Amino acid sequence: MMATQDVIARSATTTERPSIREIGEVAKLIDTSKCIGCKACQVACSEWNDLRDEVGTSAGTYDNPIDLTAQSWTVMKFAEYENPGSGNLEWLIRKDGCMHCADPGCLKACPSPGAIVKYANGIVDFNQDHCIGCGYCITGCPFDIPRISEKDKKAYKCTLCSDRVSVGLEPACVKTCPTGAIVFGSKADMKEHAAGRIADLKERGFDQAGLYDPDGVGGTHVMYVLHHADQPSLYSALPDEPTISPLVSLWKGVTKPLALLGMGAAVLAGFFHYTRVGPVRVEEEQENAELSEPVVHQVDPSVHVVDPKEPRP
Amino acid sequence: MNNNDIERYNPSQRTNHWAVAILFVLAALSGLALFHPALFGLSGLFGGGTWTRILHPFIGVAMFVFFLVLAIRFAGHNRIGASDRQWLRQINDVVHNREDKLPEVGRYNAGQKVLFWVLILCMLVLLFSGIVIWREYFSGYFGIVSLRWASLLHAAAAFVLILSIIVHIYAAIWLKGSMGSMLYGTVSRAWARKHHPAWYREINERK
């Protein structure tokens, strides 16, 4: 856990966050062209974070588990791509996991104050102690990352090893990667490192090689070097142009304070209408007229009106 | 209350109405807690955020079930006719209490009828969108686009429902003599003749 001064964004919080401390942004760079799909990163993640996913079943591909779960925060995704230009079969392997967006959709959607935070260094972290298990983070995420645990109904995802990073260590997956496909450092350094890799790839015939750091979510703190940066979706449905969905922005944006204002205004309108137009009462005469309607119409002939002052006959 | 009063709602209708009303208040408070950060404190009424998340959908389903019974009971009285449309066109006379200028009203006025149908629409949208975003049991069966639409529609329908109920409650406070019909079941003859003359006549003819 990082210091509270470092929490620069916090879910379901409308006031300003601490912003006096200046910390450089970090980033993890995943070079898909260097990845051999060994899954050491998956194992390291599971080890460091003490996660033991259920042993699943093979779906006929190398993907194992087949998708992210509450206990598998990173998963290698294997895609076979027949390049129409070269005729080569390319094995595009991508380490899937949280992208740590600068503008996180999960944080925007979360209704529980402080359940999702963004640190000054760019790491987006879930605080399970505040998580209420509604799953709105899943609805908000442009990358389909968070998962609700079947066990405790809390949301989980990659923390970018915020615990390690806060004491100056690199994330566990970075530490273990045998080919150096995953590197970690300041975001500026990672971009520079990527530029070198991209230049190298271009020299080797990958004209469209490039960096995946999508602007639609303000950039990410997990970036990819892709051989086909023009077609990110080749890499097991990596979104081409990820953004927070307009539906989510509408749901969680300016409509909310406006709706609150609308409800408050309706109550106030009622109050002022009452004080101006006044209540509608049924006129008392009307009420009395109804009451004075005789219930008994005929007086019994045996009833005589007697005035005691009158002399009796 | 006196012996001349007219019964407008029988005890079982009143119970049904108040069951919906109580469940609505609980659903609204728990829903508003998740609607805007400023209202998250309301979750304390339900035992915290997680309990609010757990309880809200069950409260909502219970509200829908009781509302459905109420709606079936009252649907027949809420058919909108030509004079209702005229009444709505004269909404300005309504809010300024120029009741004598308005077309004759039966058991329900056009405002009440519109409210009735708006409530039905809101309740249906809330039920179906609510099922989609009920993470614990159902969300897994739906795609991300459905989830996003459902989240948006759920909030929008809740907003319309809450606004409608604010109007409904205010109307009951504004028109003196109305509240009694739902509390003890009766209205005075003068009240019926003033606000619902066609209904009043119908009742007298039935005798």
XYZ file of C-alpha atoms in Angstrom:
520
model
C 0.000 0.000 0.000
C 1.266 3.400 -0.891
C 1.081 6.539 1.198
C -2.216 8.397 1.342
C -0.502 11.426 -0.229
C -0.162 9.335 -3.365
C -3.868 8.622 -3.869
C -4.608 11.076 -6.668
C -7.969 9.639 -7.692
C -10.529 7.780 -5.634
C -13.802 6.149 -6.664
C -17.120 7.793 -5.728
C -15.353 10.888 -4.453
C -16.224 14.339 -5.741
C -13.712 16.479 -3.895
C -10.100 17.108 -4.788
C -7.495 14.483 -3.946
C -4.022 15.094 -2.538
C -1.925 16.575 -5.295
C 1.034 18.337 -3.680
C 3.484 15.493 -4.103
C 5.193 15.087 -7.443
C 5.897 11.510 -8.383
C 6.885 10.313 -11.803
C 4.603 7.912 -13.615
C 5.691 4.330 -13.943
C 4.874 1.890 -16.714
C 5.235 -1.754 -17.571
C 6.212 -2.392 -21.158
C 5.302 -5.749 -22.681
C 7.122 -6.493 -25.904
C 4.960 -9.023 -27.772
C 7.782 -9.569 -30.268
C 10.043 -10.920 -27.525
C 7.439 -13.008 -25.712
C 7.844 -16.775 -26.043
C 4.619 -17.632 -24.214
C 6.315 -19.509 -21.361
C 3.806 -18.248 -18.784
C 6.500 -17.643 -16.181
C 4.772 -14.300 -15.603
C 1.521 -16.082 -14.750
C 3.334 -18.268 -12.247
C 5.246 -15.365 -10.729
C 2.006 -13.406 -10.373
C 0.318 -16.307 -8.666
C 3.310 -16.829 -6.363
C 3.910 -13.263 -5.330
C 0.240 -12.517 -4.767
C -0.455 -15.874 -3.089
C -3.155 -16.780 -5.560
C -4.019 -20.378 -6.338
C -6.603 -20.631 -9.074
C -8.617 -23.814 -9.504
C -7.094 -26.275 -11.921
C -9.349 -25.933 -14.962
C -9.769 -27.870 -18.168
C -8.016 -27.420 -21.477
C -10.017 -25.584 -24.088
C -7.829 -26.915 -26.887
C -5.486 -23.943 -26.973
C -2.439 -22.869 -25.039
C -4.540 -20.333 -23.117
C -4.618 -21.623 -19.581
C -6.717 -20.598 -17.804
C -8.856 -19.637 -20.757
C -9.525 -16.186 -19.333
C -8.706 -13.910 -16.427
C -10.295 -14.860 -13.124
C -10.385 -13.397 -9.627
C -7.277 -15.527 -8.947
C -5.529 -15.273 -12.292
C -4.712 -11.613 -12.726
C -2.671 -12.173 -15.843
C -3.158 -14.712 -18.639
C -1.165 -15.352 -21.801
C -3.418 -15.170 -24.831
C -2.272 -17.025 -27.927
C -3.525 -15.979 -31.369
C -2.622 -17.596 -34.689
C -2.478 -15.066 -37.486
C -1.865 -15.797 -41.130
C -0.192 -12.703 -42.464
C -1.695 -12.047 -45.913
C 1.371 -10.006 -46.926
C 4.113 -12.505 -46.158
C 1.989 -15.664 -46.077
C 3.612 -16.489 -42.733
C 1.757 -17.963 -39.811
C 2.423 -15.669 -36.881
C 1.911 -16.668 -33.305
C 0.847 -13.471 -31.588
C 1.130 -13.918 -27.853
C -0.120 -11.248 -25.531
C 0.038 -11.103 -21.774
C -3.464 -9.947 -20.817
C -4.170 -8.038 -17.613
C -5.040 -4.643 -16.238
C -3.757 -1.771 -18.385
C -3.737 0.758 -15.511
C -5.424 3.472 -17.566
C -4.751 7.130 -16.865
C -8.532 7.551 -17.104
C -9.792 4.320 -15.534
C -13.335 3.266 -16.486
C -13.542 1.011 -13.416
C -12.857 3.930 -11.084
C -15.398 6.078 -12.879
C -18.105 3.440 -12.521
C -17.410 2.374 -8.924
C -20.088 3.593 -6.448
C -18.133 2.819 -3.271
C -15.867 5.618 -2.008
C -12.249 4.516 -2.017
C -12.810 1.008 -3.329
C -10.764 1.928 -6.403
C -7.854 4.326 -6.209
C -5.307 5.659 -8.630
C -1.864 6.433 -7.318
C 0.266 9.332 -8.445
C 2.605 6.887 -10.183
C -0.309 5.744 -12.356
C -1.131 2.422 -10.692
C -4.858 1.710 -10.405
C -5.581 -0.430 -7.381
C -8.668 -2.099 -5.951
C -9.218 -1.869 -2.224
C -11.210 -5.018 -1.460
C -11.916 -3.749 2.051
C -14.153 -1.059 0.536
C -15.413 -3.144 -2.398
C -19.144 -3.871 -2.146
C -19.187 -6.430 -4.948
C -21.593 -4.676 -7.308
C -19.476 -5.350 -10.401
C -19.814 -1.833 -11.801
C -16.028 -1.861 -12.423
C -16.620 -4.642 -14.947
C -19.280 -2.522 -16.646
C -16.925 0.467 -16.759
C -13.716 -1.256 -17.899
C -12.892 -0.895 -21.625
C -10.557 -3.930 -21.465
C -12.785 -6.488 -19.672
C -10.330 -6.960 -16.813
C -11.921 -6.983 -13.328
C -13.400 -10.233 -12.051
C -15.690 -10.798 -9.080
C -14.567 -13.679 -6.894
C -17.047 -16.512 -6.451
C -15.652 -16.917 -2.940
C -16.063 -13.481 -1.432
C -17.909 -11.438 -4.144
C -15.102 -8.879 -4.245
C -13.498 -7.541 -7.409
C -9.891 -8.434 -8.222
C -7.358 -7.577 -10.882
C -3.643 -6.958 -11.432
C -2.263 -4.474 -8.886
C 0.874 -3.843 -10.963
C 2.428 -5.222 -7.768
C 1.794 -1.892 -6.070
C 3.206 -3.412 -2.875
C 6.512 -4.207 -4.620
C 6.632 -0.954 -6.563
C 6.111 1.091 -3.400
C 9.368 -0.311 -1.986
C 11.299 0.131 -5.188
C 10.936 -3.348 -6.680
C 9.683 -4.207 -10.129
C 6.437 -6.209 -10.527
C 6.802 -9.970 -10.086
C 6.085 -10.722 -13.750
C 8.844 -8.345 -14.819
C 11.290 -9.905 -12.398
C 10.681 -13.383 -13.747
C 10.382 -12.829 -17.496
C 13.236 -14.905 -19.008
C 13.435 -13.073 -22.347
C 13.170 -9.526 -21.097
C 9.870 -9.109 -22.919
C 8.465 -7.366 -19.859
C 10.321 -4.342 -18.560
C 9.404 -1.796 -15.936
C 10.446 1.762 -15.166
C 9.351 5.346 -15.540
C 6.791 5.834 -18.267
C 9.179 8.134 -20.145
C 11.956 5.535 -20.027
C 9.597 2.800 -21.167
C 8.519 4.873 -24.143
C 12.142 5.426 -25.052
C 12.889 1.738 -24.669
C 9.880 0.952 -26.855
C 11.036 3.367 -29.534
C 14.278 1.425 -29.830
C 12.442 -1.870 -30.085
C 10.061 -0.474 -32.698
C 12.922 0.839 -34.820
C 14.496 -2.616 -34.656
C 11.231 -4.328 -35.642
C 10.722 -1.964 -38.564
C 14.214 -2.782 -39.793
C 13.256 -6.432 -39.716
C 10.216 -5.897 -41.928
C 7.455 -5.115 -39.464
C 6.502 -1.788 -41.032
C 3.506 -1.320 -38.772
C 5.350 -2.022 -35.527
C 4.425 0.463 -32.854
C 3.569 1.261 -29.266
C 0.163 0.569 -27.766
C -0.516 3.388 -25.291
C -4.083 4.316 -26.280
C -5.088 7.964 -26.002
C -8.770 7.088 -25.636
C -8.171 6.214 -21.993
C -5.564 8.923 -21.470
C -2.715 6.499 -22.078
C -1.984 3.405 -20.021
C 0.631 2.351 -17.502
C 0.901 -1.042 -19.099
C 2.003 -0.647 -22.709
C 2.637 -3.095 -25.504
C 5.114 -3.141 -28.324
C 3.116 -4.699 -31.162
C 4.425 -5.913 -34.517
C 1.035 -4.899 -35.950
C 0.229 -1.730 -34.049
C -2.234 -0.838 -36.819
C -4.343 -3.869 -35.891
C -4.306 -4.362 -32.097
C -7.384 -6.589 -32.360
C -5.225 -9.312 -33.932
C -3.817 -9.858 -30.444
C -6.771 -11.772 -28.969
C -9.216 -8.873 -29.252
C -7.064 -6.118 -27.793
C -9.335 -3.086 -28.403
C -8.290 -1.005 -31.430
C -9.434 2.265 -29.920
C -10.370 1.749 -26.287
C -12.343 4.481 -24.551
C -14.724 4.605 -21.645
C -18.010 3.704 -23.348
C -20.272 6.721 -23.977
C -22.996 4.725 -22.194
C -20.820 4.568 -19.086
C -19.969 8.268 -19.371
C -23.655 9.096 -19.653
C -24.505 6.789 -16.773
C -21.741 8.094 -14.507
C -21.194 11.567 -15.898
C -22.950 14.895 -15.638
C -26.372 13.172 -15.658
C -25.931 12.118 -12.035
C -25.616 15.557 -10.427
C -28.301 16.801 -12.835
C -30.646 14.006 -11.775
C -30.009 14.795 -8.109
C -30.690 18.434 -8.845
C -33.900 17.442 -10.661
C -35.181 15.464 -7.675
C -34.296 18.241 -5.262
C -35.952 20.789 -7.555
C -39.141 18.699 -7.697
C -39.395 18.685 -3.910
C -38.713 22.425 -3.747
C -41.219 23.097 -6.536
C -43.839 21.275 -4.487
C -43.030 23.292 -1.406
C -43.234 26.628 -3.212
C -46.355 25.618 -5.080
C -47.951 24.870 -1.714
C -46.943 28.237 -0.297
C -48.110 30.137 -3.405
C -51.223 28.329 -4.615
C -52.031 26.840 -1.253
C -53.773 23.610 -0.355
C -57.017 22.661 -2.020
C -59.652 22.216 0.633
C -63.193 21.133 0.133
C -65.253 24.212 1.166
C -66.746 23.913 4.590
C -70.194 24.943 3.371
C -70.011 22.107 0.910
C -69.066 19.746 3.697
C -71.879 21.100 5.922
C -74.378 21.008 3.111
C -73.608 17.348 2.750
C -73.986 16.818 6.484
C -77.241 18.710 6.817
C -78.869 16.498 4.244
C -81.587 14.862 6.334
C -80.860 11.276 7.046
C -84.471 10.579 8.072
C -86.972 12.206 5.810
C -90.261 11.408 7.481
C -91.011 12.195 11.057
C -92.766 9.448 12.828
C -96.375 10.570 13.488
C -96.026 9.465 17.087
C -93.383 12.091 17.708
C -94.865 15.304 19.067
C -93.047 18.535 19.617
C -93.724 19.789 23.063
C -92.827 23.164 24.458
C -92.932 22.996 28.255
C -93.692 26.720 28.500
C -96.865 26.379 26.501
C -99.889 25.791 28.595
C -101.106 22.305 27.972
C -104.449 21.831 26.509
C -64.771 10.900 9.195
C -68.425 10.382 9.500
C -71.026 7.882 8.456
C -71.726 9.706 5.228
C -68.191 9.149 3.918
C -67.609 7.075 0.822
C -65.253 4.129 0.755
C -62.597 4.700 -1.915
C -60.132 1.938 -1.062
C -60.892 -1.267 0.797
C -58.471 -2.562 3.459
C -56.757 -5.003 1.139
C -56.133 -2.313 -1.491
C -54.737 -0.021 1.202
C -52.416 -2.714 2.528
C -51.248 -3.454 -0.977
C -50.576 0.237 -1.640
C -48.592 0.717 1.551
C -46.589 -2.452 0.983
C -45.500 -1.009 -2.365
C -44.873 2.384 -0.757
C -42.653 1.014 2.015
C -40.710 -1.153 -0.419
C -40.352 1.839 -2.738
C -38.839 3.945 0.037
C -36.378 1.173 0.880
C -35.506 0.561 -2.781
C -35.109 4.278 -3.422
C -32.880 4.882 -0.393
C -30.669 1.882 -1.110
C -30.588 2.707 -4.816
C -29.737 6.362 -4.254
C -26.849 5.244 -2.041
C -25.295 3.675 -5.127
C -26.501 6.411 -7.466
C -24.346 9.322 -6.372
C -21.340 9.566 -4.028
C -23.078 12.356 -2.092
C -25.750 9.848 -1.057
C -23.486 6.870 -0.331
C -24.068 7.550 3.369
C -27.591 6.188 2.926
C -25.991 2.760 2.665
C -25.481 3.025 6.438
C -29.240 2.584 6.849
C -28.914 -0.877 5.365
C -25.808 -2.004 7.225
C -23.119 -0.690 4.876
C -22.308 -0.713 1.182
C -22.100 -4.455 0.768
C -25.427 -5.068 2.523
C -26.988 -2.343 0.403
C -25.739 -4.105 -2.720
C -27.081 -7.442 -1.454
C -30.494 -6.159 -0.296
C -31.402 -3.653 -3.005
C -32.330 -6.160 -5.735
C -34.464 -8.271 -3.389
C -36.296 -5.158 -2.186
C -36.799 -4.180 -5.814
C -38.229 -7.534 -6.822
C -40.605 -7.514 -3.836
C -41.711 -4.003 -4.784
C -42.357 -5.141 -8.343
C -44.455 -8.113 -7.249
C -46.677 -6.051 -4.938
C -46.886 -3.304 -7.538
C -47.986 -5.800 -10.155
C -50.920 -6.872 -7.983
C -51.837 -3.238 -7.371
C -51.574 -2.429 -11.073
C -53.817 -5.313 -12.044
C -56.358 -4.136 -9.474
C -56.437 -0.565 -10.742
C -55.707 -0.913 -14.458
C -59.399 -0.870 -15.385
C -59.906 2.541 -13.801
C -56.953 4.059 -15.626
C -57.938 3.929 -19.274
C -57.175 7.288 -20.841
C -60.051 8.865 -22.792
C -60.812 12.054 -24.728
C -61.720 14.105 -21.649
C -58.430 13.011 -20.058
C -56.534 14.416 -22.995
C -58.440 17.674 -22.601
C -57.612 17.685 -18.879
C -53.914 17.303 -19.691
C -54.063 20.150 -22.210
C -55.387 22.332 -19.396
C -52.568 21.401 -17.022
C -52.080 25.097 -16.326
C -55.601 25.283 -14.863
C -54.790 22.201 -12.816
C -51.723 23.605 -11.112
C -53.455 26.927 -10.475
C -56.382 25.156 -8.896
C -59.009 26.326 -11.419
C -60.822 23.048 -11.069
C -64.168 24.396 -12.294
C -62.699 24.944 -15.784
C -61.582 21.331 -16.136
C -63.521 18.512 -17.778
C -65.492 16.331 -15.409
C -63.309 13.738 -13.677
C -64.219 10.131 -12.916
C -62.598 7.853 -10.358
C -59.170 9.084 -11.444
C -58.116 12.282 -13.153
C -55.800 12.279 -16.148
C -52.802 13.133 -13.986
C -53.373 10.075 -11.863
C -53.836 7.940 -14.967
C -50.640 9.186 -16.571
C -48.821 8.521 -13.308
C -50.238 4.996 -13.297
C -48.869 4.183 -16.755
C -45.539 5.927 -16.136
C -45.136 3.825 -12.986
C -45.848 0.649 -14.923
C -43.270 1.563 -17.554
C -40.657 2.474 -14.938
C -41.274 -0.691 -12.950
C -40.884 -2.884 -16.034
C -37.672 -1.146 -17.107
C -36.329 -1.355 -13.553
C -37.142 -5.050 -13.288
C -35.585 -6.114 -16.563
C -32.540 -3.828 -16.399
C -32.154 -4.744 -12.743
C -31.973 -8.440 -13.569
C -29.229 -7.763 -16.127
C -27.093 -5.836 -13.619
C -27.786 -8.248 -10.722
C -24.180 -9.391 -10.645
C -24.584 -12.222 -8.174
C -27.025 -14.275 -10.222
C -27.554 -12.919 -13.706
C -24.901 -10.528 -15.064
C -22.744 -13.426 -16.224
C -25.382 -14.294 -18.834
C -25.201 -10.896 -20.520
C -22.649 -9.154 -22.704
C -20.896 -5.946 -21.818
C -23.078 -3.793 -24.096
C -26.268 -5.113 -22.484
C -24.760 -4.446 -19.072
C -23.959 -0.854 -19.960
C -27.393 -0.197 -21.441
C -29.070 -1.828 -18.465
C -27.038 0.245 -15.990
C -27.998 3.433 -17.777
C -31.673 2.526 -18.192
C -31.935 1.375 -14.587
C -30.687 4.733 -13.333
C -32.886 6.646 -15.798
C -36.047 4.700 -14.917
C -35.323 5.106 -11.213
C -34.956 8.848 -11.718
C -38.319 9.063 -13.515
C -39.955 6.847 -10.878
C -38.662 8.939 -7.977
C -39.779 12.164 -9.678
C -43.222 10.653 -10.301
C -43.558 9.601 -6.686
C -42.542 13.073 -5.525
C -45.419 14.445 -7.624
C -47.735 11.700 -6.319
C -46.922 12.452 -2.680
C -47.212 16.185 -3.226
C -50.620 15.826 -4.869
C -51.816 13.894 -1.839
C -50.571 16.668 0.473
C -51.944 19.420 -1.755
C -55.482 18.069 -2.126
C -56.778 17.945 1.419
C -58.984 14.984 2.098
C -57.105 12.685 -0.288
C -54.729 11.135 2.207
C -57.626 9.683 4.194
C -58.668 7.533 1.285
C -55.426 5.576 1.543
C -55.167 5.755 5.345
C -58.697 4.832 6.443
C -60.208 4.149 3.048
C -62.817 6.910 2.946
C -63.359 10.335 1.430
C -66.075 12.834 2.237
C -69.017 13.217 -0.124
C -68.054 16.849 -0.738
C -64.504 15.780 -1.662
C -65.790 13.216 -4.115
C -68.270 15.659 -5.657
C -65.594 18.357 -6.021
C -62.651 16.326 -7.316
C -64.277 13.282 -8.899
C -67.848 14.295 -9.808
C -68.411 11.560 -12.395
C -67.273 8.914 -9.923
C -69.503 10.462 -7.243
C -72.532 10.274 -9.531
C -71.728 6.716 -10.476
C -71.613 5.729 -6.813
C -74.938 7.359 -6.071
C -76.542 5.707 -9.074
C -75.256 2.332 -7.985
C -77.126 2.629 -4.698
